[in-house]
Amino acid sequence: MTHSSTNAKTTSFRPIIGIDLGTTNTAAAYIYKQSPRMIQLKNGEHMMPSVVLLDPSDKVIVGDDARSALVAMPNRTKAAVKREMGEETLISLGEKSFTPEEISAFILKEIKRVADKQLGEGEKEAVITVPAYFTNQQRQATKKAGELAGFVVERIINEPTAAALAYGMQNLEENSHIIVYDLGGGTFDVSVVEMMDGILEVKASAGNNQLGGEDFDWLVVDWLSEKMIASTQIDPREDIRSKARLKEEAEKIKEKLSYEDTVNIAVPVVTVKNNSPIGLDATLNRDEFVKLIEPLLLETEEKLRQVLSDANLKATDIDEVLLVGGSTRIPQVHQLITSFFQKAPKKDVNPDEAVALGAAVQAGLKSGALSNSGLIVTDVAPFSMGIAVLDNMRSRAKPGAFHAIIPRNTTIPVTRTESFTTSEDNQTAVSIEIYQGENDWVKNNYFLNEFILEGLPAKRAGEEAVDVTFRYNLNGILEVTAKSASTGNEMSVTIEDAIDRSSEQAFQDSMTKVEAAYEVEDQDLAEELNLFDFTEDVPGESEEPLEELITDAKEWKKRFSKELHNCDGVSKEELEQVMMLIESALNSNDPALLNKAIERSIDLAIDLEI
Ligand code: AMP
């Protein structure tokens, strides 16, 4: 036996990576020299579309190339699979079908492949983020997707908590109350976080796991379809390819409306009738768009009120508002925040990267890479969890009342036990029905699982006690145990079992299926895909100057990130500095900053002869 390996362990840490598995995009980060750093994905990008394509030769393709195929091959592509996580559904890609976990596993496998390349091959642990408002089922499905992709899933953490962690790392000295308003592609979350002497405590969370940019896109699709119906009596949503084309168009229109007041829409071919192309010409302005999405934005405002009230705070107690998620680029969101809190949201947080960076911070705290940071984080259960009981408040007891054992916003991990008694004479079994939600009646809450504890001694009603224990862990996964007080007999269930009653064999089968379909080839498939991509160019529509600047800046970023590997010392530092400048110019969308960043890029490229 030697001590050398022990020494090695104390100085090097397993690189656990943090992954933001988003509805629209996926990004990952790791800890490098005590701070979180994004993993460079294809072409040096920091995120990739969460889109999966099963190409005509049945090969799985993930990311940009899959996204390019969305319109051309709607039957072979899947976007926004996160919205179906935890559901028992099968998604068809071509002739094959996959569960939402398997599709997500393809996305995560792509991350793993890149991480293996950049951080070294071998077993990889991961912290994966989920919306705070994800249910147990959705969390379990995410964990399973990570495992199917070949990760050891260390922890599932809440997205707003991750964003707060990224912010906390940069502002360790600050004592403040912050709001994280996270509006992404598919989900909305809001959390109140207290930062005090390096301790980051989530006080309350609320949200809607089915509210996000995707819904805005569909509202625009409906608006466009109504226009078409009015002029042509054809509903383009009835054809899968036309629908996909309008959805793609709707997202572009929506994003343009974040920078422009009016967007002219000219789609030469939406659908075809009697062999003639049918197009669409329309104009949508920002006010009309805001009207479309207003009910959803008002819902987010309602949740802001709820978290503040749950945390016993007023809007004026909030020191900073962090905006996370791509949909927070909508100017109306800024206005909503500014008028609600009477202060503008914080500008220096990158809404696309904060969650992955924060997941990496959590990973670093776990692996030891950041153990000296002094940062500690605590989180809460975002919803109440409990069991069905008899409602004894009335003269005649009524079944189906909800009794919360872990009320929402309880700090986790938490274990709570409560005692219940039998309700009938000679009752020898009790059914434990587990629900989550906030309603007084279980039928309005979300059913999680049930089990029966048998073998109770036959006694008179109310004389036999059963202790029910709820354990909710840091991954947000619940375990419930029921124990007969007199016999000590007990039974427990993990909510995992509710969705995944499958055996280890079923998991292995899924893993084999994912591995067989995901066959990596390190070649750029974009050109090959163009063969199938017959989306039309809109004639006569010229690029906007701002978009040109954005495209140029992105090109420089790509070019420099490729060069990073060939440089060291001062050149590398200069490259990193200019890349940071480009990054912040891109985030600001300010033409002056973008111009400045491009000028610096040109100068540097000349200096370094690259
Ligand atoms: P995320 O899930 O955080 O990656 O956010 C993706 C969502 O943000 C998608 O629905 C995008 O369409 C949306 N998004 C990205 N940029 C903008 C923008 N400039 N304006 C409005 N929505 C945007």
Short mmCIF file of N, CA and C in Angstrom, two decimals, residues 200-268:
data_model
loop_
_atom_site.label_atom_id
_atom_site.label_comp_id
_atom_site.label_asym_id
_atom_site.label_seq_id
_atom_site.Cartn_x
_atom_site.Cartn_y
_atom_site.Cartn_z
N LEU A 200 -26.46 31.31 0.66
CA LEU A 200 -27.48 31.65 -0.31
C LEU A 200 -28.71 30.80 0.00
N GLU A 201 -29.77 31.45 0.44
CA GLU A 201 -30.92 30.71 0.91
C GLU A 201 -32.12 31.01 0.03
N VAL A 202 -32.62 29.98 -0.64
CA VAL A 202 -33.82 30.18 -1.43
C VAL A 202 -34.99 30.25 -0.44
N LYS A 203 -35.73 31.34 -0.48
CA LYS A 203 -36.82 31.53 0.48
C LYS A 203 -38.14 31.00 -0.06
N ALA A 204 -38.36 31.19 -1.35
CA ALA A 204 -39.63 30.73 -1.95
C ALA A 204 -39.47 30.61 -3.45
N SER A 205 -40.21 29.67 -4.02
CA SER A 205 -40.20 29.50 -5.48
C SER A 205 -41.63 29.32 -5.97
N ALA A 206 -41.88 29.75 -7.18
CA ALA A 206 -43.17 29.49 -7.81
C ALA A 206 -42.94 29.41 -9.30
N GLY A 207 -43.93 28.97 -10.03
CA GLY A 207 -43.73 28.92 -11.47
C GLY A 207 -44.80 28.14 -12.19
N ASN A 208 -44.55 27.93 -13.47
CA ASN A 208 -45.46 27.14 -14.30
C ASN A 208 -44.56 26.38 -15.27
N ASN A 209 -44.63 25.05 -15.19
CA ASN A 209 -43.70 24.29 -16.03
C ASN A 209 -44.18 24.14 -17.47
N GLN A 210 -45.26 24.85 -17.83
CA GLN A 210 -45.73 24.85 -19.22
C GLN A 210 -45.97 26.27 -19.69
N LEU A 211 -45.05 27.17 -19.39
CA LEU A 211 -45.20 28.56 -19.85
C LEU A 211 -43.84 29.08 -20.29
N GLY A 212 -43.73 29.44 -21.56
CA GLY A 212 -42.44 29.94 -22.03
C GLY A 212 -42.50 30.43 -23.46
N GLY A 213 -41.33 30.67 -24.03
CA GLY A 213 -41.22 31.23 -25.38
C GLY A 213 -41.95 30.39 -26.43
N GLU A 214 -41.99 29.08 -26.22
CA GLU A 214 -42.72 28.21 -27.15
C GLU A 214 -44.18 28.62 -27.25
N ASP A 215 -44.76 28.95 -26.09
CA ASP A 215 -46.18 29.36 -26.09
C ASP A 215 -46.36 30.66 -26.84
N PHE A 216 -45.38 31.56 -26.71
CA PHE A 216 -45.47 32.83 -27.45
C PHE A 216 -45.44 32.52 -28.95
N ASP A 217 -44.54 31.58 -29.33
CA ASP A 217 -44.44 31.23 -30.76
C ASP A 217 -45.78 30.71 -31.27
N TRP A 218 -46.41 29.83 -30.49
CA TRP A 218 -47.68 29.24 -30.95
C TRP A 218 -48.77 30.28 -31.05
N LEU A 219 -48.72 31.29 -30.15
CA LEU A 219 -49.71 32.37 -30.25
C LEU A 219 -49.51 33.15 -31.54
N VAL A 220 -48.25 33.33 -31.93
CA VAL A 220 -47.98 34.01 -33.20
C VAL A 220 -48.40 33.11 -34.37
N VAL A 221 -48.17 31.79 -34.24
CA VAL A 221 -48.62 30.85 -35.29
C VAL A 221 -50.13 30.98 -35.46
N ASP A 222 -50.86 31.05 -34.36
CA ASP A 222 -52.32 31.18 -34.45
C ASP A 222 -52.69 32.48 -35.15
N TRP A 223 -51.99 33.55 -34.78
CA TRP A 223 -52.27 34.87 -35.38
C TRP A 223 -52.02 34.80 -36.90
N LEU A 224 -50.90 34.20 -37.29
CA LEU A 224 -50.56 34.08 -38.71
C LEU A 224 -51.60 33.21 -39.43
N SER A 225 -52.01 32.14 -38.77
CA SER A 225 -52.97 31.22 -39.39
C SER A 225 -54.31 31.91 -39.61
N GLU A 226 -54.73 32.72 -38.61
CA GLU A 226 -56.00 33.45 -38.76
C GLU A 226 -55.93 34.37 -39.98
N LYS A 227 -54.77 35.01 -40.15
CA LYS A 227 -54.58 35.90 -41.32
C LYS A 227 -54.77 35.09 -42.61
N MET A 228 -54.16 33.90 -42.62
CA MET A 228 -54.23 33.08 -43.84
C MET A 228 -55.65 32.59 -44.09
N ILE A 229 -56.31 32.19 -43.00
CA ILE A 229 -57.68 31.70 -43.16
C ILE A 229 -58.56 32.83 -43.73
N ALA A 230 -58.32 34.06 -43.20
CA ALA A 230 -59.13 35.19 -43.66
C ALA A 230 -58.95 35.42 -45.16
N SER A 231 -57.72 35.25 -45.67
CA SER A 231 -57.53 35.57 -47.08
C SER A 231 -57.64 34.36 -48.01
N THR A 232 -57.40 33.15 -47.49
CA THR A 232 -57.37 31.99 -48.40
C THR A 232 -58.31 30.86 -47.99
N GLN A 233 -58.91 30.99 -46.79
CA GLN A 233 -59.78 29.93 -46.23
C GLN A 233 -59.00 28.63 -45.99
N ILE A 234 -57.69 28.72 -45.95
CA ILE A 234 -56.91 27.51 -45.67
C ILE A 234 -56.26 27.66 -44.30
N ASP A 235 -56.42 26.62 -43.48
CA ASP A 235 -55.76 26.66 -42.17
C ASP A 235 -54.42 25.92 -42.28
N PRO A 236 -53.30 26.66 -42.27
CA PRO A 236 -52.00 26.02 -42.49
C PRO A 236 -51.62 25.07 -41.36
N ARG A 237 -52.27 25.19 -40.21
CA ARG A 237 -51.91 24.33 -39.07
C ARG A 237 -52.31 22.88 -39.31
N GLU A 238 -53.15 22.67 -40.36
CA GLU A 238 -53.61 21.30 -40.60
C GLU A 238 -52.56 20.45 -41.30
N ASP A 239 -51.56 21.09 -41.86
CA ASP A 239 -50.51 20.34 -42.53
C ASP A 239 -49.23 20.43 -41.69
N ILE A 240 -48.66 19.29 -41.35
CA ILE A 240 -47.55 19.26 -40.39
C ILE A 240 -46.35 20.10 -40.85
N ARG A 241 -46.10 20.08 -42.19
CA ARG A 241 -44.93 20.81 -42.67
C ARG A 241 -45.20 22.32 -42.68
N SER A 242 -46.41 22.72 -43.07
CA SER A 242 -46.75 24.16 -43.06
C SER A 242 -46.72 24.68 -41.62
N LYS A 243 -47.20 23.84 -40.73
CA LYS A 243 -47.23 24.24 -39.32
C LYS A 243 -45.79 24.46 -38.82
N ALA A 244 -44.90 23.53 -39.19
CA ALA A 244 -43.50 23.64 -38.76
C ALA A 244 -42.87 24.90 -39.36
N ARG A 245 -43.25 25.19 -40.62
CA ARG A 245 -42.69 26.37 -41.27
C ARG A 245 -43.18 27.65 -40.57
N LEU A 246 -44.46 27.68 -40.22
CA LEU A 246 -44.99 28.87 -39.54
C LEU A 246 -44.40 29.02 -38.14
N LYS A 247 -44.16 27.90 -37.50
CA LYS A 247 -43.58 27.95 -36.15
C LYS A 247 -42.19 28.56 -36.22
N GLU A 248 -41.43 28.13 -37.21
CA GLU A 248 -40.07 28.66 -37.38
C GLU A 248 -40.15 30.17 -37.66
N GLU A 249 -41.08 30.54 -38.52
CA GLU A 249 -41.27 31.95 -38.87
C GLU A 249 -41.69 32.74 -37.63
N ALA A 250 -42.60 32.15 -36.85
CA ALA A 250 -43.14 32.85 -35.68
C ALA A 250 -42.02 33.16 -34.68
N GLU A 251 -41.11 32.22 -34.50
CA GLU A 251 -40.03 32.45 -33.54
C GLU A 251 -39.14 33.61 -34.01
N LYS A 252 -38.89 33.61 -35.33
CA LYS A 252 -38.05 34.70 -35.87
C LYS A 252 -38.75 36.05 -35.68
N ILE A 253 -40.06 36.08 -35.97
CA ILE A 253 -40.81 37.34 -35.84
C ILE A 253 -40.76 37.81 -34.39
N LYS A 254 -41.01 36.87 -33.49
CA LYS A 254 -41.01 37.21 -32.06
C LYS A 254 -39.67 37.80 -31.65
N GLU A 255 -38.58 37.15 -32.07
CA GLU A 255 -37.26 37.63 -31.66
C GLU A 255 -36.96 39.00 -32.28
N LYS A 256 -37.39 39.18 -33.54
CA LYS A 256 -37.17 40.49 -34.18
C LYS A 256 -37.90 41.58 -33.42
N LEU A 257 -39.10 41.24 -32.93
CA LEU A 257 -39.89 42.26 -32.24
C LEU A 257 -39.27 42.68 -30.91
N SER A 258 -38.22 41.99 -30.48
CA SER A 258 -37.50 42.45 -29.29
C SER A 258 -36.62 43.64 -29.63
N TYR A 259 -36.31 43.81 -30.92
CA TYR A 259 -35.41 44.90 -31.31
C TYR A 259 -36.08 45.92 -32.21
N GLU A 260 -37.21 45.55 -32.81
CA GLU A 260 -37.87 46.44 -33.76
C GLU A 260 -39.33 46.61 -33.39
N ASP A 261 -39.91 47.73 -33.80
CA ASP A 261 -41.31 47.99 -33.46
C ASP A 261 -42.28 47.23 -34.36
N THR A 262 -41.86 47.03 -35.61
CA THR A 262 -42.75 46.40 -36.58
C THR A 262 -41.97 45.38 -37.40
N VAL A 263 -42.61 44.26 -37.70
CA VAL A 263 -41.96 43.27 -38.56
C VAL A 263 -42.86 42.99 -39.76
N ASN A 264 -42.27 43.12 -40.95
CA ASN A 264 -43.00 42.78 -42.17
C ASN A 264 -42.77 41.30 -42.46
N ILE A 265 -43.87 40.59 -42.62
CA ILE A 265 -43.76 39.15 -42.80
C ILE A 265 -44.06 38.83 -44.26
N ALA A 266 -43.13 38.14 -44.91
CA ALA A 266 -43.39 37.74 -46.30
C ALA A 266 -42.88 36.32 -46.46
N VAL A 267 -43.80 35.36 -46.41
CA VAL A 267 -43.40 33.96 -46.60
C VAL A 267 -43.98 33.52 -47.95
N PRO A 268 -43.09 33.30 -48.95
CA PRO A 268 -43.62 33.00 -50.28
C PRO A 268 -44.40 31.70 -50.36
#
